[in-house]
Amino acid sequence: MSSFTDLGYIFLGLSLVIAVYACIASLMSVRSQNNSLRTRSLISMYLIALLMVSAASVLVYSFINHDFGLRYVTMHSNRSMPLYYTIAAFYSGQEGSLLYWSTTLSVLTAISLFIYRNASYKIVGYSTTILAAVFIFFVYVLVFHANPFERLPMDMPDGQGLNPLLRDPGMLIHPPLLLAGYMSWTIPFAFGIAGLLSNDIGIRWIQLIRKPTLVAWGLQTGGLVLGGWWAYHVLGWGGYWGWDPVENVAFLPWLTGTAFLHSIMVVERRKKLQLWSISLLIATFSLSIFGTFIVRSGILSSVHNFAESDVGHYFLAFFATSLAASISLVMIKSKSLTDVTTFESATARESGFLINNIIFVSIAFATFWGTIYPMISEALGNQRITVGAPFYEKVNGPLFLILLFLMGIGPLLNWSNTKREILLQKLQLPISVFTICLLIGIGFSGDIVLSLGFSACSFVLATILYEYLTGAKTRTRNSSENYFYAVYSLLKVDRRKYGGYLVHLSVVILAIGIIGSSGLQTHKEINMPINSQTTIGEYTLEYTGSATIEKADHTILASQIVVSRENRETTREMLPQTIYYDNFETQPTSRVAIIPFIKEDLYIFQSGVDANSATFAIFINPLVNLVWVGSSLMILALTIIFWPVSDKRKYKTHSKSS
Amino acid sequence: MPAGGSESSMSGPIKQFNKRLLIGIFVIIISTIYLITLSLDAASAIYMTPSELVSYTTKPEERLRLGGMVQAGSILQQSDNKLEIEFTVQENDSRVRVEYMGATPDIFGDNAIVFVEGYYINGIFSADTLLTRHPDTMEPLSQEIIDSDSNDSY
């Protein structure tokens, strides 16, 4: 047994050595135009992926095999855990999650380099160097400071088990997806810097960088959404996003990455904002490293800090070095790359993108500032401060609102300039829809802020509708297609444009969900004696008692609540639970009971139970379903955009867009 | 932050910026900074440990955040309203009595690490939010964990 897990460590060590070789060889291959050296450095990167997957497999195998001679396995699993949690325990601790990070990086690196191996000679070479360098850092930390294959002095009979909070189906996917999101920004970053090094930031560069960026953006989006889903179902405070430091740092690269996705369209079409885009990319990568560092170091006080250790120092050093190197490179290259920076018209599409970028960066800056302000304040010798969720809501709320409006105007703008009359004519439908919604909203509720939020959503919906309808109208006029088929073929012919609108549509749905669930939430906290009733909204809840259920490795304490609804015959039963896992009796975890009605969720968290009563926090979360619908649709739309285009059609779209 | 790139590109040979666009950008940046400064004080709380709070002269309107460990056996639930609780947050020999009304999180209990926010009036900390820390460590919760929150190491 012992020799087998040592194999994992040997794989890690070999990867490190080969990565150092690949890093140097690829750099030399660019300098000397040596083709065989270049091939060898590429093959090294493929080999590293193979070694890393093997190392990860060794660890997974040790988990499945319950090898309690391995420190990491002993700390994070035990014999009574179901298989899926045993495997998920792989990335539940620091060593494992770093191994996961670098393994996924090596695989994504190998795939990207393989796909783009015939792209520009210099860019591929430089990308290999940068990717190998990032990889070296992570494997160095793994080999010398966070070895997941460390053995205990002797084998243990059983392990500790997984942290109860992580024992949730959402936890099987959320952390790996979020870590993969952080990790995957390395690829566009490497390509981006490689483009800068080879003075090649043009159409070819955009084509190279677009897909890796979409992959990273999609992974990051998925990670954030699943994080929200998990928080909503487990933490029991009725919401999905709390502006907690760990959430904030995951949100930061998403914000700058989204700005980057928009700014490269300006680079592509107008050859403007090149340096700005590169800077956004550098910011996104640095924030990803910062995020991994924050999660891994426990430097910020947070509801869910995962680990605290000295590895943080290495991250800080790596973060500072890569940021300093990137910024110096941008400054060196800025002279030779200075692009045409003219923005002659405020109503040009590129100006819309510029404003979009300024707002995204402003939101990122505010979020970043709120997150690190406590540290700065303390470092300056002032009092220790904590910044609460209201700060982010007050600052980011208005900025997101402007962003929504912009989403309704931007797509209607032409490149370089839009005539005022044409813009006003195009805006007729959105503005009327907006005005009607606003008047109805204020008339019925009197709440100006909420009405404004919902009306802004209707404004964007109208724009998307207008764009689809005018596009379809043109098609029906030019061909025999009917309206519905025309809408479908729009997506087929110009997938980027109309797929992009699908993403916008999902964002609006998500926004409606967020505005509804945060602005219209009702909640009460109540202690209920057995067989007593309470009402909230249109629901009557009766608490009928609690029971304990013994399971293999945990005990469940569940309460029964019978829910009846106004004017409905049928009743439904809800079972909010608290679970006590063996070895973790002082850290119970909750299973919130949720009934998802179409317009709202009824959400019950069990706070405490005694002999003849129980305490619950009861929430009604209106429109929260749309949060999940919108974000799923966003991933779906992204998949549609990403889906490979057949060669024939690729030719068509190209000739159209050029 | 990517400001470096934008400035250098703006300083290029050709710069022709639409005035209205420039004003728009300016307004967004200024209002963001204004919103940040305006909201930061309103939404922040001063973080204290029990020992600091005991020797600190507070202003009643000052919002505070108190972090520490719940003293074992100190939790008292009102018999007529079980949502009303009182407990003691301790750090070494310093203790602060906290009153809170509402449902408590899962991990709340004896020896749990808690963060409460509210106001300190006449020796009683009246809290309106109660958070518990989810520790990922296998070791028993120690005082160092609380101390690590002070971010001294950086």
PDB file of C-alpha atoms in Angstrom, chain A residues 75 160 163 165 235 276 279-280 299 301-303 305-306 308 312-313 316 334 338-339 341-346 351 354-355 358-359 362 365-366 369 373 378 383-388 390-391 394-395 399 525-527 586-590 605 607 610 612-613 615, chain B residues 1-2 4-6 8-10 12-18 20-21 24-25 28-29 32 35-36 39-40 42-49 52 56 65 77 82-83 100-107 117 131-138 148-152 154:
ATOM      1  CA  MET A  75      -8.795  13.874   7.895  1.00  0.00           C
ATOM      2  CA  GLN A 160     -12.626  11.735  10.786  1.00  0.00           C
ATOM      3  CA  ASN A 163     -17.117  18.427   7.321  1.00  0.00           C
ATOM      4  CA  LEU A 165     -21.477  21.487   5.963  1.00  0.00           C
ATOM      5  CA  LEU A 235     -27.503  27.892   5.400  1.00  0.00           C
ATOM      6  CA  TRP A 276      -7.801  48.171 -21.888  1.00  0.00           C
ATOM      7  CA  SER A 279      -5.613  45.046 -18.594  1.00  0.00           C
ATOM      8  CA  LEU A 280      -9.035  43.574 -17.866  1.00  0.00           C
ATOM      9  CA  ILE A 299      -7.225  35.882   5.798  1.00  0.00           C
ATOM     10  CA  SER A 301     -13.251  36.589   8.499  1.00  0.00           C
ATOM     11  CA  SER A 302     -16.076  34.890   6.746  1.00  0.00           C
ATOM     12  CA  VAL A 303     -18.974  32.579   7.406  1.00  0.00           C
ATOM     13  CA  ASN A 305     -13.531  30.135   5.521  1.00  0.00           C
ATOM     14  CA  PHE A 306     -12.244  26.825   4.371  1.00  0.00           C
ATOM     15  CA  GLU A 308      -6.063  28.477   7.246  1.00  0.00           C
ATOM     16  CA  GLY A 312      -1.250  31.850   1.974  1.00  0.00           C
ATOM     17  CA  HIS A 313       2.169  33.494   1.941  1.00  0.00           C
ATOM     18  CA  LEU A 316       0.443  36.337  -1.890  1.00  0.00           C
ATOM     19  CA  SER A 334       1.861  50.226 -24.402  1.00  0.00           C
ATOM     20  CA  THR A 338      -1.110  52.271 -28.676  1.00  0.00           C
ATOM     21  CA  ASP A 339      -4.273  51.967 -30.621  1.00  0.00           C
ATOM     22  CA  THR A 341      -8.497  55.681 -29.185  1.00  0.00           C
ATOM     23  CA  THR A 342     -11.163  57.819 -30.672  1.00  0.00           C
ATOM     24  CA  PHE A 343     -14.662  57.831 -29.377  1.00  0.00           C
ATOM     25  CA  GLU A 344     -16.246  60.509 -31.505  1.00  0.00           C
ATOM     26  CA  SER A 345     -19.866  59.699 -30.862  1.00  0.00           C
ATOM     27  CA  ALA A 346     -21.665  59.044 -27.608  1.00  0.00           C
ATOM     28  CA  SER A 351     -19.237  53.909 -26.610  1.00  0.00           C
ATOM     29  CA  LEU A 354     -17.107  51.486 -22.973  1.00  0.00           C
ATOM     30  CA  ILE A 355     -19.776  52.639 -20.520  1.00  0.00           C
ATOM     31  CA  ILE A 358     -16.718  51.372 -16.794  1.00  0.00           C
ATOM     32  CA  ILE A 359     -19.745  50.194 -14.803  1.00  0.00           C
ATOM     33  CA  SER A 362     -16.861  50.248 -10.890  1.00  0.00           C
ATOM     34  CA  PHE A 365     -13.891  48.154  -7.535  1.00  0.00           C
ATOM     35  CA  ALA A 366     -16.650  48.802  -4.976  1.00  0.00           C
ATOM     36  CA  TRP A 369     -12.893  47.902  -1.715  1.00  0.00           C
ATOM     37  CA  TYR A 373     -11.305  47.808   3.497  1.00  0.00           C
ATOM     38  CA  GLU A 378      -6.508  47.878  10.421  1.00  0.00           C
ATOM     39  CA  GLN A 383     -10.184  50.327  14.443  1.00  0.00           C
ATOM     40  CA  ARG A 384     -11.094  46.983  13.004  1.00  0.00           C
ATOM     41  CA  ILE A 385     -14.099  47.383  10.784  1.00  0.00           C
ATOM     42  CA  THR A 386     -16.481  44.937   9.193  1.00  0.00           C
ATOM     43  CA  VAL A 387     -18.434  45.891   6.128  1.00  0.00           C
ATOM     44  CA  GLY A 388     -21.928  44.478   5.884  1.00  0.00           C
ATOM     45  CA  PRO A 390     -26.035  46.907   2.986  1.00  0.00           C
ATOM     46  CA  PHE A 391     -22.840  48.524   1.712  1.00  0.00           C
ATOM     47  CA  LYS A 394     -26.372  50.501  -1.748  1.00  0.00           C
ATOM     48  CA  VAL A 395     -23.364  50.887  -4.040  1.00  0.00           C
ATOM     49  CA  LEU A 399     -24.827  50.504 -10.800  1.00  0.00           C
ATOM     50  CA  GLU A 525     -39.281  33.905  13.310  1.00  0.00           C
ATOM     51  CA  ILE A 526     -41.528  32.085  15.676  1.00  0.00           C
ATOM     52  CA  ASN A 527     -41.561  29.592  18.517  1.00  0.00           C
ATOM     53  CA  THR A 586     -21.355  20.144  17.902  1.00  0.00           C
ATOM     54  CA  GLN A 587     -21.666  21.143  14.260  1.00  0.00           C
ATOM     55  CA  PRO A 588     -25.178  20.236  13.236  1.00  0.00           C
ATOM     56  CA  THR A 589     -26.249  21.167   9.749  1.00  0.00           C
ATOM     57  CA  SER A 590     -29.666  22.001   8.368  1.00  0.00           C
ATOM     58  CA  PHE A 605     -35.568  26.653   8.650  1.00  0.00           C
ATOM     59  CA  SER A 607     -33.678  26.691  14.529  1.00  0.00           C
ATOM     60  CA  ASP A 610     -37.379  21.272  22.782  1.00  0.00           C
ATOM     61  CA  ASN A 612     -43.060  20.776  23.613  1.00  0.00           C
ATOM     62  CA  SER A 613     -42.184  23.456  21.096  1.00  0.00           C
ATOM     63  CA  THR A 615     -38.464  27.485  16.762  1.00  0.00           C
TER      64      THR A 615
ATOM     65  CA  MET B   1      -7.187  47.243 -11.230  1.00  0.00           C
ATOM     66  CA  PRO B   2      -6.828  47.780 -14.906  1.00  0.00           C
ATOM     67  CA  GLY B   4      -2.977  51.481 -15.940  1.00  0.00           C
ATOM     68  CA  GLY B   5      -3.868  50.286 -19.404  1.00  0.00           C
ATOM     69  CA  SER B   6      -6.585  52.799 -20.010  1.00  0.00           C
ATOM     70  CA  SER B   8      -1.623  54.754 -21.209  1.00  0.00           C
ATOM     71  CA  SER B   9      -3.903  54.183 -24.175  1.00  0.00           C
ATOM     72  CA  MET B  10      -5.563  57.534 -23.658  1.00  0.00           C
ATOM     73  CA  GLY B  12      -1.657  57.975 -27.241  1.00  0.00           C
ATOM     74  CA  PRO B  13      -1.091  60.276 -30.177  1.00  0.00           C
ATOM     75  CA  ILE B  14      -4.685  60.370 -31.352  1.00  0.00           C
ATOM     76  CA  LYS B  15      -7.302  61.113 -28.771  1.00  0.00           C
ATOM     77  CA  GLN B  16     -10.666  62.342 -29.695  1.00  0.00           C
ATOM     78  CA  PHE B  17     -13.273  61.769 -27.107  1.00  0.00           C
ATOM     79  CA  ASN B  18     -16.853  62.750 -27.435  1.00  0.00           C
ATOM     80  CA  ARG B  20     -20.889  63.810 -23.666  1.00  0.00           C
ATOM     81  CA  LEU B  21     -19.325  60.364 -23.418  1.00  0.00           C
ATOM     82  CA  GLY B  24     -20.929  60.265 -18.739  1.00  0.00           C
ATOM     83  CA  ILE B  25     -17.873  58.256 -17.720  1.00  0.00           C
ATOM     84  CA  ILE B  28     -20.310  57.224 -13.245  1.00  0.00           C
ATOM     85  CA  ILE B  29     -16.889  57.215 -11.604  1.00  0.00           C
ATOM     86  CA  THR B  32     -19.426  55.345  -7.550  1.00  0.00           C
ATOM     87  CA  LEU B  35     -21.723  56.001  -3.063  1.00  0.00           C
ATOM     88  CA  ILE B  36     -18.778  54.103  -1.624  1.00  0.00           C
ATOM     89  CA  SER B  39     -22.342  53.805   2.362  1.00  0.00           C
ATOM     90  CA  LEU B  40     -19.145  52.596   3.953  1.00  0.00           C
ATOM     91  CA  ALA B  42     -23.430  53.524   7.352  1.00  0.00           C
ATOM     92  CA  ALA B  43     -22.981  49.831   6.620  1.00  0.00           C
ATOM     93  CA  SER B  44     -19.912  49.059   8.649  1.00  0.00           C
ATOM     94  CA  ALA B  45     -19.475  48.076  12.236  1.00  0.00           C
ATOM     95  CA  ILE B  46     -16.464  48.332  14.500  1.00  0.00           C
ATOM     96  CA  TYR B  47     -15.126  44.889  15.282  1.00  0.00           C
ATOM     97  CA  MET B  48     -14.219  44.120  18.877  1.00  0.00           C
ATOM     98  CA  THR B  49     -13.376  41.218  21.085  1.00  0.00           C
ATOM     99  CA  GLU B  52     -11.589  45.333  23.985  1.00  0.00           C
ATOM    100  CA  TYR B  56     -13.925  50.725  25.480  1.00  0.00           C
ATOM    101  CA  ARG B  65     -19.547  43.714  15.960  1.00  0.00           C
ATOM    102  CA  GLN B  77     -33.966  31.247  26.994  1.00  0.00           C
ATOM    103  CA  LYS B  82     -38.414  31.361  23.473  1.00  0.00           C
ATOM    104  CA  LEU B  83     -37.121  33.574  20.682  1.00  0.00           C
ATOM    105  CA  TYR B 100     -30.710  38.595  21.024  1.00  0.00           C
ATOM    106  CA  MET B 101     -34.134  37.935  19.665  1.00  0.00           C
ATOM    107  CA  GLY B 102     -34.688  35.580  16.783  1.00  0.00           C
ATOM    108  CA  ALA B 103     -33.944  32.161  15.413  1.00  0.00           C
ATOM    109  CA  THR B 104     -30.402  30.990  15.970  1.00  0.00           C
ATOM    110  CA  PRO B 105     -28.152  29.331  13.381  1.00  0.00           C
ATOM    111  CA  ASP B 106     -27.363  25.606  13.436  1.00  0.00           C
ATOM    112  CA  ILE B 107     -24.056  25.652  15.193  1.00  0.00           C
ATOM    113  CA  GLU B 117     -23.796  42.873  15.602  1.00  0.00           C
ATOM    114  CA  LEU B 131     -23.648  34.632  12.922  1.00  0.00           C
ATOM    115  CA  THR B 132     -21.708  31.515  13.735  1.00  0.00           C
ATOM    116  CA  ARG B 133     -18.398  30.602  12.259  1.00  0.00           C
ATOM    117  CA  HIS B 134     -18.176  27.363  10.344  1.00  0.00           C
ATOM    118  CA  PRO B 135     -14.810  25.931  11.245  1.00  0.00           C
ATOM    119  CA  ASP B 136     -13.198  23.506   8.860  1.00  0.00           C
ATOM    120  CA  THR B 137     -10.611  22.415  11.366  1.00  0.00           C
ATOM    121  CA  MET B 138     -10.552  19.061  13.048  1.00  0.00           C
ATOM    122  CA  SER B 148      -6.878  34.820  13.533  1.00  0.00           C
ATOM    123  CA  ASP B 149      -9.893  36.942  12.690  1.00  0.00           C
ATOM    124  CA  SER B 150      -8.019  40.017  13.646  1.00  0.00           C
ATOM    125  CA  ASN B 151      -5.928  39.519  10.512  1.00  0.00           C
ATOM    126  CA  ASP B 152      -2.811  40.379  12.431  1.00  0.00           C
ATOM    127  CA  TYR B 154      -0.858  40.620   7.251  1.00  0.00           C
TER     128      TYR B 154
END
